Amino acid sequence: MDLGLANRTFVVTGGSSGVGLATVGALLDEGARVATCGRDADRLATAAERLGAGRDRLLTSVCDVRDAEAVHGFVGRAAEEFGGIDGLVNNAGSSRMKRLHECTAEDWRDELELKFAGVLNPLHAARAHLAASGAASLVNINAVLAKQPETRLITTSAARAGVLNLTKSLSAELAADGIRVNSVSLGLIDTGQWTRRHQAADSGMPYEEWQTELAASRGIALGRLGRAEEVAYAVLTLLSPRASYITGTSIDVCGGVGRSIL
């Protein structure tokens, strides 16, 4: 099926690795133009080289989504070079593995700032361009933690719940502008963070075996971690004009680990 993404322009934050990189790659494969950003110039350069797209289809920029001025500059440049913006994927973010007694006031401030600025700064910068698109879509990358709190990630769980609530509000607020707003909620996805945790665990187990045990301990029905490209496929579906009557919803990409029915 043709998703209708060819020759459209999309902004993806946090596109230098993991889900962001997979989403950028999938969009390029569909014939789209993509602007992406990240905080690490070297990782961005490596990602761009791996993607192999020319400057006429791929724009990369070093940018911290918490810096509103920098985000406006990045998004404005993307709109100018590519002639507009049709979709926005808010992917930048991280998880904070801490329990309540380990969290400082600064941990809470940093977590909330990152999660909310990571949605609001790109949206404010892109809103007028999206409204002019005629087929605009915004997708927030979230996590099943938003509906299924994890005490080991207490700040992240709380912040993600807030972003889920915000996404629902935005879907109503931006409907008059013709902008659809949805989210994709992740379970455990096999990205660099899990490779690092495997190394830190120093279990002596091969990574695949360790990953299988991890999946079992976390109750993942499919018995494995997800792949970044599996998330990207869901994101592209929501970005597609063929999903023109879908807004205000969240799709779980979690292998069955999600237990919430709401």
mmCIF file of C-alpha atoms in Angstrom:
data_model
loop_
_atom_site.group_PDB
_atom_site.id
_atom_site.type_symbol
_atom_site.label_atom_id
_atom_site.label_comp_id
_atom_site.label_asym_id
_atom_site.label_seq_id
_atom_site.Cartn_x
_atom_site.Cartn_y
_atom_site.Cartn_z
ATOM 1 C CA MET A 1 0.000 0.000 0.000
ATOM 2 C CA ASP A 2 1.231 3.478 -0.881
ATOM 3 C CA LEU A 3 1.204 5.498 2.345
ATOM 4 C CA GLY A 4 1.209 8.793 0.471
ATOM 5 C CA LEU A 5 4.355 10.055 2.160
ATOM 6 C CA ALA A 6 6.470 10.625 -0.937
ATOM 7 C CA ASN A 7 7.518 14.241 -1.548
ATOM 8 C CA ARG A 8 6.212 15.330 1.828
ATOM 9 C CA THR A 9 8.403 16.841 4.554
ATOM 10 C CA PHE A 10 8.732 15.554 8.101
ATOM 11 C CA VAL A 11 10.641 16.718 11.166
ATOM 12 C CA VAL A 12 11.891 14.006 13.506
ATOM 13 C CA THR A 13 13.604 14.971 16.752
ATOM 14 C CA GLY A 14 16.203 12.654 18.283
ATOM 15 C CA GLY A 15 16.963 11.042 14.934
ATOM 16 C CA SER A 16 20.589 10.053 15.432
ATOM 17 C CA SER A 17 19.898 6.596 16.879
ATOM 18 C CA GLY A 18 17.270 4.062 17.919
ATOM 19 C CA VAL A 19 13.630 4.691 17.116
ATOM 20 C CA GLY A 20 14.320 8.162 15.733
ATOM 21 C CA LEU A 21 16.915 6.897 13.281
ATOM 22 C CA ALA A 22 14.676 4.012 12.206
ATOM 23 C CA THR A 23 11.816 6.466 11.615
ATOM 24 C CA VAL A 24 14.000 8.768 9.529
ATOM 25 C CA GLY A 25 15.190 5.814 7.465
ATOM 26 C CA ALA A 26 11.667 4.507 6.910
ATOM 27 C CA LEU A 27 10.448 7.945 5.811
ATOM 28 C CA LEU A 28 13.319 8.292 3.363
ATOM 29 C CA ASP A 29 12.489 4.839 1.984
ATOM 30 C CA GLU A 30 8.959 6.097 1.330
ATOM 31 C CA GLY A 31 10.320 9.004 -0.710
ATOM 32 C CA ALA A 32 9.824 11.698 1.922
ATOM 33 C CA ARG A 33 12.101 14.585 2.846
ATOM 34 C CA VAL A 34 13.252 14.579 6.459
ATOM 35 C CA ALA A 35 14.832 17.055 8.857
ATOM 36 C CA THR A 36 16.201 15.569 12.046
ATOM 37 C CA CYS A 37 18.161 16.777 15.037
ATOM 38 C CA GLY A 38 20.156 15.493 17.975
ATOM 39 C CA ARG A 39 22.547 16.787 20.613
ATOM 40 C CA ASP A 40 25.646 14.911 19.454
ATOM 41 C CA ALA A 41 27.231 16.118 16.213
ATOM 42 C CA ASP A 42 29.306 12.983 15.716
ATOM 43 C CA ARG A 43 26.331 10.658 16.123
ATOM 44 C CA LEU A 44 24.297 12.781 13.727
ATOM 45 C CA ALA A 45 27.072 12.656 11.145
ATOM 46 C CA THR A 46 27.344 8.876 11.522
ATOM 47 C CA ALA A 47 23.572 8.533 11.145
ATOM 48 C CA ALA A 48 23.519 10.711 8.023
ATOM 49 C CA GLU A 49 26.296 8.658 6.469
ATOM 50 C CA ARG A 50 24.447 5.448 7.266
ATOM 51 C CA LEU A 51 21.213 6.751 5.750
ATOM 52 C CA GLY A 52 22.991 7.778 2.570
ATOM 53 C CA ALA A 53 20.468 10.440 1.510
ATOM 54 C CA GLY A 54 21.486 13.659 -0.215
ATOM 55 C CA ARG A 55 21.005 17.178 1.100
ATOM 56 C CA ASP A 56 17.942 17.529 -1.101
ATOM 57 C CA ARG A 57 16.133 14.964 1.061
ATOM 58 C CA LEU A 58 17.859 14.928 4.452
ATOM 59 C CA LEU A 59 18.698 17.837 6.739
ATOM 60 C CA THR A 60 20.507 17.255 10.034
ATOM 61 C CA SER A 61 21.140 19.770 12.785
ATOM 62 C CA VAL A 62 22.651 19.773 16.262
ATOM 63 C CA CYS A 63 19.855 20.909 18.550
ATOM 64 C CA ASP A 64 18.637 20.394 22.117
ATOM 65 C CA VAL A 65 14.826 20.281 22.196
ATOM 66 C CA ARG A 66 14.862 22.088 25.556
ATOM 67 C CA ASP A 67 16.294 25.170 23.810
ATOM 68 C CA ALA A 68 13.268 26.887 22.273
ATOM 69 C CA GLU A 69 15.341 29.322 20.215
ATOM 70 C CA ALA A 70 17.475 26.555 18.741
ATOM 71 C CA VAL A 71 14.398 24.470 17.935
ATOM 72 C CA HIS A 72 12.742 27.401 16.152
ATOM 73 C CA GLY A 73 15.883 27.908 14.111
ATOM 74 C CA PHE A 74 16.092 24.235 13.152
ATOM 75 C CA VAL A 75 12.414 23.921 12.235
ATOM 76 C CA GLY A 76 12.437 27.215 10.330
ATOM 77 C CA ARG A 77 15.417 26.070 8.307
ATOM 78 C CA ALA A 78 13.691 22.785 7.497
ATOM 79 C CA ALA A 79 10.547 24.574 6.326
ATOM 80 C CA GLU A 80 12.558 27.005 4.216
ATOM 81 C CA GLU A 81 14.787 24.406 2.552
ATOM 82 C CA PHE A 82 12.028 21.859 1.913
ATOM 83 C CA GLY A 83 9.117 24.224 1.271
ATOM 84 C CA GLY A 84 6.967 23.453 4.284
ATOM 85 C CA ILE A 85 6.346 20.769 6.928
ATOM 86 C CA ASP A 86 3.721 18.033 6.761
ATOM 87 C CA GLY A 87 4.475 16.059 9.897
ATOM 88 C CA LEU A 88 6.315 16.177 13.204
ATOM 89 C CA VAL A 89 7.613 13.251 15.254
ATOM 90 C CA ASN A 90 8.590 14.199 18.803
ATOM 91 C CA ASN A 91 11.027 11.461 19.722
ATOM 92 C CA ALA A 92 13.781 13.125 21.731
ATOM 93 C CA GLY A 93 13.952 11.849 25.286
ATOM 94 C CA SER A 94 15.428 9.309 27.671
ATOM 95 C CA SER A 95 14.554 7.210 30.710
ATOM 96 C CA ARG A 96 15.745 7.876 34.248
ATOM 97 C CA MET A 97 16.295 4.631 36.182
ATOM 98 C CA LYS A 98 15.703 5.846 39.740
ATOM 99 C CA ARG A 99 13.330 5.051 42.587
ATOM 100 C CA LEU A 100 11.639 7.690 44.730
ATOM 101 C CA HIS A 101 14.293 7.761 47.477
ATOM 102 C CA GLU A 102 17.018 8.248 44.858
ATOM 103 C CA CYS A 103 15.384 11.216 43.113
ATOM 104 C CA THR A 104 16.346 14.786 43.839
ATOM 105 C CA ALA A 105 14.250 17.861 43.123
ATOM 106 C CA GLU A 106 16.560 18.485 40.183
ATOM 107 C CA ASP A 107 15.821 15.005 38.802
ATOM 108 C CA TRP A 108 12.115 15.810 38.803
ATOM 109 C CA ARG A 109 12.632 19.225 37.186
ATOM 110 C CA ASP A 110 14.948 17.851 34.506
ATOM 111 C CA GLU A 111 12.638 14.974 33.654
ATOM 112 C CA LEU A 112 9.522 17.108 33.364
ATOM 113 C CA GLU A 113 11.337 19.787 31.392
ATOM 114 C CA LEU A 114 12.718 17.313 28.879
ATOM 115 C CA LYS A 115 9.449 15.461 28.319
ATOM 116 C CA PHE A 116 7.273 18.559 27.971
ATOM 117 C CA ALA A 117 9.747 20.830 26.189
ATOM 118 C CA GLY A 118 10.424 17.929 23.820
ATOM 119 C CA VAL A 119 6.804 18.150 22.675
ATOM 120 C CA LEU A 120 5.956 21.828 23.065
ATOM 121 C CA ASN A 121 9.047 23.515 21.626
ATOM 122 C CA PRO A 122 8.940 21.623 18.288
ATOM 123 C CA LEU A 123 5.164 22.047 18.112
ATOM 124 C CA HIS A 124 5.285 25.812 18.649
ATOM 125 C CA ALA A 125 8.015 26.081 16.018
ATOM 126 C CA ALA A 126 6.186 23.941 13.462
ATOM 127 C CA ARG A 127 2.523 24.733 14.125
ATOM 128 C CA ALA A 128 2.002 27.348 11.406
ATOM 129 C CA HIS A 129 3.777 25.180 8.831
ATOM 130 C CA LEU A 130 1.726 22.133 9.813
ATOM 131 C CA ALA A 131 -1.510 24.122 9.599
ATOM 132 C CA ALA A 132 -0.618 25.063 6.021
ATOM 133 C CA SER A 133 0.002 21.443 5.002
ATOM 134 C CA GLY A 134 -3.507 20.173 4.400
ATOM 135 C CA ALA A 135 -2.506 16.716 5.668
ATOM 136 C CA ALA A 136 -0.611 17.419 8.875
ATOM 137 C CA SER A 137 0.156 14.858 11.558
ATOM 138 C CA LEU A 138 1.995 15.041 14.868
ATOM 139 C CA VAL A 139 3.191 11.858 16.579
ATOM 140 C CA ASN A 140 4.583 11.845 20.102
ATOM 141 C CA ILE A 141 6.801 8.900 20.999
ATOM 142 C CA ASN A 142 5.763 7.827 24.475
ATOM 143 C CA ALA A 143 5.883 4.630 26.536
ATOM 144 C CA VAL A 144 3.489 2.142 28.130
ATOM 145 C CA LEU A 145 4.818 3.581 31.400
ATOM 146 C CA ALA A 146 2.330 6.394 30.813
ATOM 147 C CA LYS A 147 -0.517 4.020 31.715
ATOM 148 C CA GLN A 148 1.440 1.369 33.590
ATOM 149 C CA PRO A 149 3.744 3.068 36.109
ATOM 150 C CA GLU A 150 7.093 1.552 37.010
ATOM 151 C CA THR A 151 8.511 2.442 40.429
ATOM 152 C CA ARG A 152 12.061 1.923 39.150
ATOM 153 C CA LEU A 153 11.422 4.801 36.724
ATOM 154 C CA ILE A 154 9.200 6.949 38.885
ATOM 155 C CA THR A 155 10.044 10.351 37.375
ATOM 156 C CA THR A 156 9.864 9.033 33.816
ATOM 157 C CA SER A 157 6.550 7.259 34.478
ATOM 158 C CA ALA A 158 4.976 10.413 35.865
ATOM 159 C CA ALA A 159 6.289 12.607 33.051
ATOM 160 C CA ARG A 160 5.125 10.186 30.366
ATOM 161 C CA ALA A 161 1.647 10.082 31.896
ATOM 162 C CA GLY A 162 1.583 13.858 31.611
ATOM 163 C CA VAL A 163 2.624 13.716 27.954
ATOM 164 C CA LEU A 164 -0.141 11.199 27.231
ATOM 165 C CA ASN A 165 -2.644 13.601 28.769
ATOM 166 C CA LEU A 166 -1.116 16.507 26.839
ATOM 167 C CA THR A 167 -1.327 14.573 23.575
ATOM 168 C CA LYS A 168 -5.055 14.073 24.071
ATOM 169 C CA SER A 169 -5.523 17.770 24.777
ATOM 170 C CA LEU A 170 -3.500 18.750 21.716
ATOM 171 C CA SER A 171 -5.589 16.498 19.480
ATOM 172 C CA ALA A 172 -8.647 18.575 20.390
ATOM 173 C CA GLU A 173 -6.844 21.922 20.398
ATOM 174 C CA LEU A 174 -5.194 21.470 16.993
ATOM 175 C CA ALA A 175 -8.053 19.813 15.139
ATOM 176 C CA ALA A 176 -9.295 23.192 13.895
ATOM 177 C CA ASP A 177 -5.883 23.697 12.275
ATOM 178 C CA GLY A 178 -6.210 20.372 10.456
ATOM 179 C CA ILE A 179 -3.434 18.801 12.543
ATOM 180 C CA ARG A 180 -3.956 15.242 13.752
ATOM 181 C CA VAL A 181 -2.193 14.350 17.026
ATOM 182 C CA ASN A 182 -1.470 10.811 18.203
ATOM 183 C CA SER A 183 1.142 8.908 20.162
ATOM 184 C CA VAL A 184 3.005 5.622 19.944
ATOM 185 C CA SER A 185 3.684 4.022 23.310
ATOM 186 C CA LEU A 186 6.727 1.784 23.503
ATOM 187 C CA GLY A 187 7.543 -1.227 25.572
ATOM 188 C CA LEU A 188 11.098 -2.560 25.722
ATOM 189 C CA ILE A 189 12.785 -1.786 22.419
ATOM 190 C CA ASP A 190 16.207 -3.179 21.535
ATOM 191 C CA THR A 191 18.234 0.009 21.258
ATOM 192 C CA GLY A 192 21.636 1.024 22.576
ATOM 193 C CA GLN A 193 20.443 1.457 26.159
ATOM 194 C CA TRP A 194 19.798 -2.283 26.523
ATOM 195 C CA THR A 195 23.182 -3.174 25.056
ATOM 196 C CA ARG A 196 24.756 -0.893 27.649
ATOM 197 C CA ARG A 197 22.704 -2.408 30.465
ATOM 198 C CA HIS A 198 23.744 -5.900 29.360
ATOM 199 C CA GLN A 199 27.386 -4.852 29.502
ATOM 200 C CA ALA A 200 26.899 -3.213 32.905
ATOM 201 C CA ALA A 201 25.175 -6.322 34.266
ATOM 202 C CA ASP A 202 28.311 -8.373 33.492
ATOM 203 C CA SER A 203 26.204 -11.549 33.670
ATOM 204 C CA GLY A 204 28.435 -13.619 31.433
ATOM 205 C CA MET A 205 25.387 -14.443 29.283
ATOM 206 C CA PRO A 206 25.346 -13.798 25.521
ATOM 207 C CA TYR A 207 23.206 -10.773 24.705
ATOM 208 C CA GLU A 208 20.456 -12.793 22.992
ATOM 209 C CA GLU A 209 20.091 -15.107 25.996
ATOM 210 C CA TRP A 210 20.146 -12.181 28.408
ATOM 211 C CA GLN A 211 17.486 -10.410 26.330
ATOM 212 C CA THR A 212 15.241 -13.493 26.376
ATOM 213 C CA GLU A 213 15.485 -13.722 30.160
ATOM 214 C CA LEU A 214 14.770 -10.012 30.439
ATOM 215 C CA ALA A 215 11.661 -10.372 28.283
ATOM 216 C CA ALA A 216 10.411 -13.238 30.432
ATOM 217 C CA SER A 217 11.031 -11.340 33.671
ATOM 218 C CA ARG A 218 9.131 -8.309 32.353
ATOM 219 C CA GLY A 219 6.169 -10.363 31.144
ATOM 220 C CA ILE A 220 6.511 -9.598 27.437
ATOM 221 C CA ALA A 221 3.987 -11.885 25.739
ATOM 222 C CA LEU A 222 6.000 -12.212 22.507
ATOM 223 C CA GLY A 223 9.088 -13.237 24.474
ATOM 224 C CA ARG A 224 11.538 -10.717 23.038
ATOM 225 C CA LEU A 225 12.390 -7.037 22.876
ATOM 226 C CA GLY A 226 10.993 -4.994 20.025
ATOM 227 C CA ARG A 227 12.996 -3.615 17.127
ATOM 228 C CA ALA A 228 13.268 0.073 16.313
ATOM 229 C CA GLU A 229 11.929 -0.471 12.801
ATOM 230 C CA GLU A 230 8.795 -2.087 14.252
ATOM 231 C CA VAL A 231 8.088 1.185 16.026
ATOM 232 C CA ALA A 232 8.837 3.167 12.880
ATOM 233 C CA TYR A 233 6.171 1.286 10.915
ATOM 234 C CA ALA A 234 3.516 2.344 13.438
ATOM 235 C CA VAL A 235 4.741 5.947 13.337
ATOM 236 C CA LEU A 236 4.569 6.057 9.538
ATOM 237 C CA THR A 237 1.037 4.700 9.622
ATOM 238 C CA LEU A 238 -0.072 7.589 11.831
ATOM 239 C CA LEU A 239 1.831 10.126 9.710
ATOM 240 C CA SER A 240 0.190 8.871 6.529
ATOM 241 C CA PRO A 241 -2.730 10.792 4.989
ATOM 242 C CA ARG A 242 -4.432 7.384 4.828
ATOM 243 C CA ALA A 243 -4.861 7.686 8.615
ATOM 244 C CA SER A 244 -6.809 10.907 8.094
ATOM 245 C CA TYR A 245 -9.577 10.007 10.585
ATOM 246 C CA ILE A 246 -7.258 8.939 13.403
ATOM 247 C CA THR A 247 -6.503 11.517 16.068
ATOM 248 C CA GLY A 248 -6.292 11.561 19.851
ATOM 249 C CA THR A 249 -5.265 7.943 20.135
ATOM 250 C CA SER A 250 -2.236 5.975 21.300
ATOM 251 C CA ILE A 251 -0.890 2.812 19.692
ATOM 252 C CA ASP A 252 1.057 0.411 21.925
ATOM 253 C CA VAL A 253 4.114 -1.159 20.303
ATOM 254 C CA CYS A 254 5.171 -3.327 23.208
ATOM 255 C CA GLY A 255 4.968 -7.033 22.380
ATOM 256 C CA GLY A 256 2.030 -7.505 24.728
ATOM 257 C CA VAL A 257 3.678 -6.132 27.873
ATOM 258 C CA GLY A 258 0.957 -3.505 28.226
ATOM 259 C CA ARG A 259 -1.789 -4.611 30.610
ATOM 260 C CA SER A 260 -3.982 -1.505 30.588
ATOM 261 C CA ILE A 261 -7.274 -1.713 28.663
ATOM 262 C CA LEU A 262 -7.775 2.060 28.594
#
